């Protein structure tokens, strides 16, 4: 009997901006080919919730927008902002006492000073925030989806996806280690790239890009997401005569229920 691996808690952020031709653009990165999970894939910034996120959660002076959130929900949101900063340099935070998000110049200064050390584990995100007088803007994150890796997989994640409008003029850049390229891309171009082989898109990424692509602009996407009731998706994989199929709950609001995901290797 195969042992079921417990999923690790994780967060992912779809950073959005309005592009040309009335299309939403989203910040995406190509994961390094030597990374164990989703190597070479085009993905949104994100990663696992860690113990340092829980230390930040214990100090309400370091974040705003906690209303109605329990400890786990706080951890997911704090990890989302930390991972986004580590992987893209984009910081969803406000200077202490300010109602405005940190400006691009200051965010870049903080990234230049601390991002490499943070990624190498030489400094904590808590210390970065404290030393620079920053308060995480948890209220900028809008829950969008909740996916759990199918049972039977050797590595599993319990992942919350969040939408967030990219702070003005914070353009983002990959770290060159976990990710080797980054791009602001329309949902249409990303999906076309997945079909042609230009991009390698994980199944949840594809489904969320399709759903996001139905929105005409960032404002509408955020407004619609705030009204959604989120249904947890744990895909069930079955083998067929010609390959594999994944089944997800129809009520999760994606473009179907059963999907062919390629021939067996």
Tab-separated table of C-alpha atoms in Angstrom:
chain	number	residue	atom	x	y	z
A	1	UNK	CA	0.000	0.000	0.000
A	2	UNK	CA	1.423	3.364	-1.031
A	3	UNK	CA	1.986	5.769	1.858
A	4	UNK	CA	0.135	9.059	1.405
A	5	UNK	CA	2.536	11.982	1.755
A	6	UNK	CA	1.177	14.899	3.782
A	7	UNK	CA	1.102	18.085	1.671
A	8	UNK	CA	3.303	21.047	2.571
A	9	UNK	CA	1.553	24.399	3.007
A	10	UNK	CA	2.391	26.811	0.184
A	11	UNK	CA	1.296	30.066	-1.423
A	12	UNK	CA	1.336	31.465	-4.941
A	13	UNK	CA	0.633	35.004	-6.176
A	14	UNK	CA	-0.717	36.086	-9.556
A	15	UNK	CA	0.689	39.620	-9.830
A	16	UNK	CA	-1.457	41.524	-12.316
A	17	UNK	CA	-1.228	44.667	-14.396
A	18	UNK	CA	-3.273	46.024	-17.282
A	19	UNK	CA	-1.399	45.514	-20.532
A	20	UNK	CA	-1.980	46.736	-24.043
A	21	UNK	CA	-4.914	45.639	-26.226
A	22	UNK	CA	-7.192	45.425	-23.182
A	23	UNK	CA	-5.443	42.315	-21.848
A	24	UNK	CA	-4.410	41.493	-18.315
A	25	UNK	CA	-0.724	40.712	-17.936
A	26	UNK	CA	0.641	38.477	-15.195
A	27	UNK	CA	4.192	38.153	-13.846
A	28	UNK	CA	5.593	34.664	-14.431
A	29	UNK	CA	8.969	32.960	-14.088
A	30	UNK	CA	10.744	29.944	-15.550
A	31	UNK	CA	11.855	27.619	-12.766
A	32	UNK	CA	15.472	26.417	-12.880
A	33	UNK	CA	15.880	23.056	-14.599
A	34	UNK	CA	17.643	21.644	-11.508
A	35	UNK	CA	14.785	22.524	-9.143
A	36	UNK	CA	13.158	19.320	-7.894
A	37	UNK	CA	9.532	20.426	-8.322
A	38	UNK	CA	8.198	21.777	-11.649
A	39	UNK	CA	11.674	22.207	-13.096
A	40	UNK	CA	11.684	24.297	-16.278
A	41	UNK	CA	8.024	25.260	-15.850
A	42	UNK	CA	6.525	28.719	-16.338
A	43	UNK	CA	4.944	29.521	-12.979
A	44	UNK	CA	3.740	32.328	-10.719
A	45	UNK	CA	5.958	33.390	-7.787
A	46	UNK	CA	5.396	31.276	-4.702
A	47	UNK	CA	6.666	28.636	-2.316
A	48	UNK	CA	6.263	26.924	1.035
A	49	UNK	CA	5.074	28.486	4.271
A	50	UNK	CA	7.971	28.376	6.757
A	51	UNK	CA	8.541	28.898	10.459
A	52	UNK	CA	9.703	32.486	9.912
A	53	UNK	CA	6.291	33.325	8.437
A	54	UNK	CA	4.726	32.178	11.696
A	55	UNK	CA	7.133	34.402	13.655
A	56	UNK	CA	5.926	37.387	11.616
A	57	UNK	CA	2.314	36.317	12.206
A	58	UNK	CA	2.977	36.554	15.950
A	59	UNK	CA	3.811	40.294	15.634
A	60	UNK	CA	0.774	42.253	14.329
A	61	UNK	CA	2.922	45.392	14.054
A	62	UNK	CA	4.504	43.844	10.952
A	63	UNK	CA	1.344	43.540	8.853
A	64	UNK	CA	-2.071	45.047	8.196
A	65	UNK	CA	-5.279	43.504	6.888
A	66	UNK	CA	-5.495	40.608	9.354
A	67	UNK	CA	-9.222	41.027	10.073
A	68	UNK	CA	-11.001	37.690	10.147
A	69	UNK	CA	-7.861	35.642	9.494
A	70	UNK	CA	-6.793	32.703	11.667
A	71	UNK	CA	-3.197	31.583	12.147
A	72	UNK	CA	-3.077	29.373	9.069
A	73	UNK	CA	-4.636	32.050	6.843
A	74	UNK	CA	-2.090	34.585	8.122
A	75	UNK	CA	0.740	32.164	7.375
A	76	UNK	CA	-0.416	31.633	3.792
A	77	UNK	CA	-0.607	35.385	3.139
A	78	UNK	CA	2.702	36.242	4.790
A	79	UNK	CA	4.421	33.454	2.840
A	80	UNK	CA	2.812	34.735	-0.354
A	81	UNK	CA	4.327	38.203	0.078
A	82	UNK	CA	7.712	36.887	1.265
A	83	UNK	CA	8.041	34.413	-1.610
A	84	UNK	CA	6.986	37.079	-4.110
A	85	UNK	CA	9.710	39.397	-2.788
A	86	UNK	CA	12.339	36.645	-2.749
A	87	UNK	CA	11.536	35.456	-6.258
A	88	UNK	CA	10.644	38.702	-8.039
A	89	UNK	CA	11.831	41.609	-5.868
A	90	UNK	CA	8.278	42.999	-5.837
A	91	UNK	CA	7.273	44.065	-2.320
A	92	UNK	CA	3.621	44.218	-1.262
A	93	UNK	CA	4.166	46.393	1.811
A	94	UNK	CA	3.651	49.895	3.168
A	95	UNK	CA	5.997	52.119	5.144
A	96	UNK	CA	4.895	52.230	8.789
A	97	UNK	CA	2.134	54.802	9.218
A	98	UNK	CA	1.456	55.124	5.476
A	99	UNK	CA	-1.676	54.149	3.577
A	100	UNK	CA	0.267	53.894	0.304
A	101	UNK	CA	2.297	50.937	-0.925
A	102	UNK	CA	6.054	51.362	-0.852
A	103	UNK	CA	7.227	53.156	-3.983
A	104	UNK	CA	9.302	51.379	-6.604
A	105	UNK	CA	12.535	53.223	-5.772
A	106	UNK	CA	12.424	52.252	-2.095
A	107	UNK	CA	11.316	48.692	-2.874
A	108	UNK	CA	14.291	48.340	-5.221
A	109	UNK	CA	16.654	49.666	-2.544
A	110	UNK	CA	15.364	47.103	-0.056
A	111	UNK	CA	15.648	44.318	-2.641
A	112	UNK	CA	19.189	45.338	-3.619
A	113	UNK	CA	20.261	45.445	0.026
A	114	UNK	CA	18.627	42.278	1.328
A	115	UNK	CA	17.181	39.974	-1.329
A	116	UNK	CA	20.325	37.901	-1.960
A	117	UNK	CA	20.963	37.411	1.767
A	118	UNK	CA	17.305	36.517	2.312
A	119	UNK	CA	17.405	33.896	-0.435
A	120	UNK	CA	20.596	32.449	1.041
A	121	UNK	CA	19.063	32.243	4.530
A	122	UNK	CA	21.513	34.785	5.970
A	123	UNK	CA	18.770	37.174	7.106
A	124	UNK	CA	15.120	36.708	8.052
A	125	UNK	CA	12.214	38.444	6.336
A	126	UNK	CA	11.130	39.628	9.794
A	127	UNK	CA	14.438	41.489	10.178
A	128	UNK	CA	14.164	42.957	6.661
A	129	UNK	CA	10.731	44.352	7.521
A	130	UNK	CA	11.735	45.616	10.959
A	131	UNK	CA	14.985	47.248	9.838
A	132	UNK	CA	13.241	49.037	6.960
A	133	UNK	CA	10.047	50.059	8.764
A	134	UNK	CA	7.776	48.035	6.485
A	135	UNK	CA	4.288	46.650	7.155
A	136	UNK	CA	3.063	43.791	4.955
A	137	UNK	CA	-0.062	44.713	2.956
A	138	UNK	CA	-2.027	41.494	3.466
A	139	UNK	CA	-5.177	43.290	2.315
A	140	UNK	CA	-3.705	43.554	-1.205
A	141	UNK	CA	-4.054	39.767	-1.596
A	142	UNK	CA	-7.364	38.390	-2.848
A	143	UNK	CA	-7.867	34.603	-2.474
A	144	UNK	CA	-8.339	33.051	-5.926
A	145	UNK	CA	-7.941	29.281	-5.710
A	146	UNK	CA	-6.981	26.430	-3.407
A	147	UNK	CA	-5.271	23.364	-4.891
A	148	UNK	CA	-3.902	20.258	-3.184
A	149	UNK	CA	-1.572	17.891	-5.057
A	150	UNK	CA	-3.199	14.502	-5.792
A	151	UNK	CA	-2.646	11.655	-3.347
A	152	UNK	CA	0.004	9.198	-4.462
A	153	UNK	CA	2.422	11.883	-5.655
A	154	UNK	CA	5.894	11.822	-4.035
A	155	UNK	CA	5.836	15.568	-3.354
A	156	UNK	CA	2.584	17.259	-2.415
A	157	UNK	CA	1.527	20.853	-1.709
A	158	UNK	CA	-1.537	22.456	-0.154
A	159	UNK	CA	-1.436	25.738	-2.080
A	160	UNK	CA	-3.462	28.930	-1.890
A	161	UNK	CA	-3.409	31.112	-5.005
A	162	UNK	CA	-3.873	34.860	-4.499
A	163	UNK	CA	-4.450	37.727	-6.918
A	164	UNK	CA	-2.745	41.090	-6.360
A	165	UNK	CA	-2.392	44.219	-8.447
A	166	UNK	CA	1.305	44.828	-8.999
A	167	UNK	CA	2.446	47.964	-7.141
A	168	UNK	CA	2.996	50.875	-9.576
A	169	UNK	CA	6.348	50.732	-11.401
A	170	UNK	CA	7.566	47.670	-9.489
A	171	UNK	CA	8.523	45.598	-12.517
A	172	UNK	CA	10.061	42.510	-10.921
A	173	UNK	CA	13.021	40.350	-11.938
A	174	UNK	CA	13.892	36.678	-11.427
A	175	UNK	CA	16.605	35.726	-8.935
A	176	UNK	CA	18.769	33.747	-11.378
A	177	UNK	CA	18.838	30.750	-9.035
A	178	UNK	CA	15.420	29.212	-8.410
A	179	UNK	CA	14.197	30.892	-11.594
A	180	UNK	CA	16.156	31.591	-14.748
A	181	UNK	CA	13.843	33.963	-16.600
A	182	UNK	CA	10.852	36.183	-15.914
A	183	UNK	CA	8.232	37.800	-18.076
A	184	UNK	CA	5.130	39.962	-17.958
A	185	UNK	CA	2.822	38.018	-20.223
A	186	UNK	CA	-0.836	38.135	-21.218
A	187	UNK	CA	-2.876	35.092	-20.295
A	188	UNK	CA	-3.473	34.530	-24.010
A	189	UNK	CA	0.247	34.506	-24.863
A	190	UNK	CA	1.090	32.232	-21.919
A	191	UNK	CA	-1.587	29.718	-22.934
A	192	UNK	CA	-0.571	29.841	-26.589
A	193	UNK	CA	3.012	29.185	-25.483
A	194	UNK	CA	1.851	26.173	-23.506
A	195	UNK	CA	0.150	24.775	-26.599
A	196	UNK	CA	3.110	25.334	-28.931
A	197	UNK	CA	5.730	24.072	-26.499
A	198	UNK	CA	7.331	27.478	-25.943
A	199	UNK	CA	6.304	27.216	-22.289
A	200	UNK	CA	5.882	24.251	-19.954
A	201	UNK	CA	2.717	24.980	-17.963
A	202	UNK	CA	1.672	22.911	-14.924
A	203	UNK	CA	-1.979	21.839	-14.944
A	204	UNK	CA	-3.169	24.220	-12.148
A	205	UNK	CA	-1.307	27.114	-13.820
A	206	UNK	CA	-3.101	26.466	-17.106
A	207	UNK	CA	-6.522	26.288	-15.445
A	208	UNK	CA	-5.969	29.538	-13.536
A	209	UNK	CA	-4.661	31.349	-16.626
A	210	UNK	CA	-7.779	30.322	-18.573
A	211	UNK	CA	-10.048	31.535	-15.797
A	212	UNK	CA	-8.129	34.803	-15.371
A	213	UNK	CA	-8.188	35.400	-19.138
A	214	UNK	CA	-11.965	35.801	-19.040
A	215	UNK	CA	-11.553	39.104	-17.168
A	216	UNK	CA	-11.077	42.323	-19.211
A	217	UNK	CA	-8.892	44.181	-16.704
A	218	UNK	CA	-7.247	43.978	-13.288
A	219	UNK	CA	-10.030	45.825	-11.480
A	220	UNK	CA	-12.676	43.414	-12.730
A	221	UNK	CA	-10.495	40.393	-11.947
A	222	UNK	CA	-10.016	41.516	-8.332
A	223	UNK	CA	-13.676	42.447	-7.913
A	224	UNK	CA	-14.847	39.100	-9.287
A	225	UNK	CA	-12.385	37.181	-7.097
A	226	UNK	CA	-13.660	38.928	-3.961
A	227	UNK	CA	-17.145	37.576	-4.696
A	228	UNK	CA	-16.042	34.008	-5.442
A	229	UNK	CA	-16.580	31.129	-3.062
A	230	UNK	CA	-13.450	29.012	-3.352
A	231	UNK	CA	-13.778	25.251	-3.760
A	232	UNK	CA	-10.697	23.210	-2.855
A	233	UNK	CA	-9.344	21.256	-5.834
A	234	UNK	CA	-7.575	17.932	-5.280
A	235	UNK	CA	-7.316	16.410	-8.767
A	236	UNK	CA	-7.967	12.671	-9.077
A	237	UNK	CA	-5.817	10.961	-11.705
A	238	UNK	CA	-6.956	7.921	-13.654
A	239	UNK	CA	-5.272	5.924	-16.405
A	240	UNK	CA	-7.149	5.390	-19.652
A	241	UNK	CA	-6.397	3.336	-22.748
A	242	UNK	CA	-4.673	6.327	-24.336
A	243	UNK	CA	-3.073	8.121	-21.388
A	244	UNK	CA	-4.138	9.910	-18.226
A	245	UNK	CA	-7.124	11.940	-17.125
A	246	UNK	CA	-7.537	14.365	-14.257
A	247	UNK	CA	-10.901	15.008	-12.639
A	248	UNK	CA	-11.564	18.193	-10.651
A	249	UNK	CA	-14.775	19.488	-9.020
A	250	UNK	CA	-17.048	21.165	-11.546
A	251	UNK	CA	-18.153	23.656	-8.884
A	252	UNK	CA	-14.560	24.943	-8.577
A	253	UNK	CA	-15.395	27.209	-11.525
A	254	UNK	CA	-12.858	26.087	-14.095
A	255	UNK	CA	-13.493	25.183	-17.704
A	256	UNK	CA	-14.651	21.627	-17.166
A	257	UNK	CA	-14.456	18.596	-14.940
A	258	UNK	CA	-12.440	15.905	-16.737
A	259	UNK	CA	-9.200	16.702	-18.600
A	260	UNK	CA	-6.876	14.593	-20.724
A	261	UNK	CA	-3.335	15.339	-19.633
A	262	UNK	CA	-1.220	13.409	-22.096
A	263	UNK	CA	-0.091	9.956	-23.042
A	264	UNK	CA	1.553	7.667	-20.538
A	265	UNK	CA	5.331	7.657	-20.735
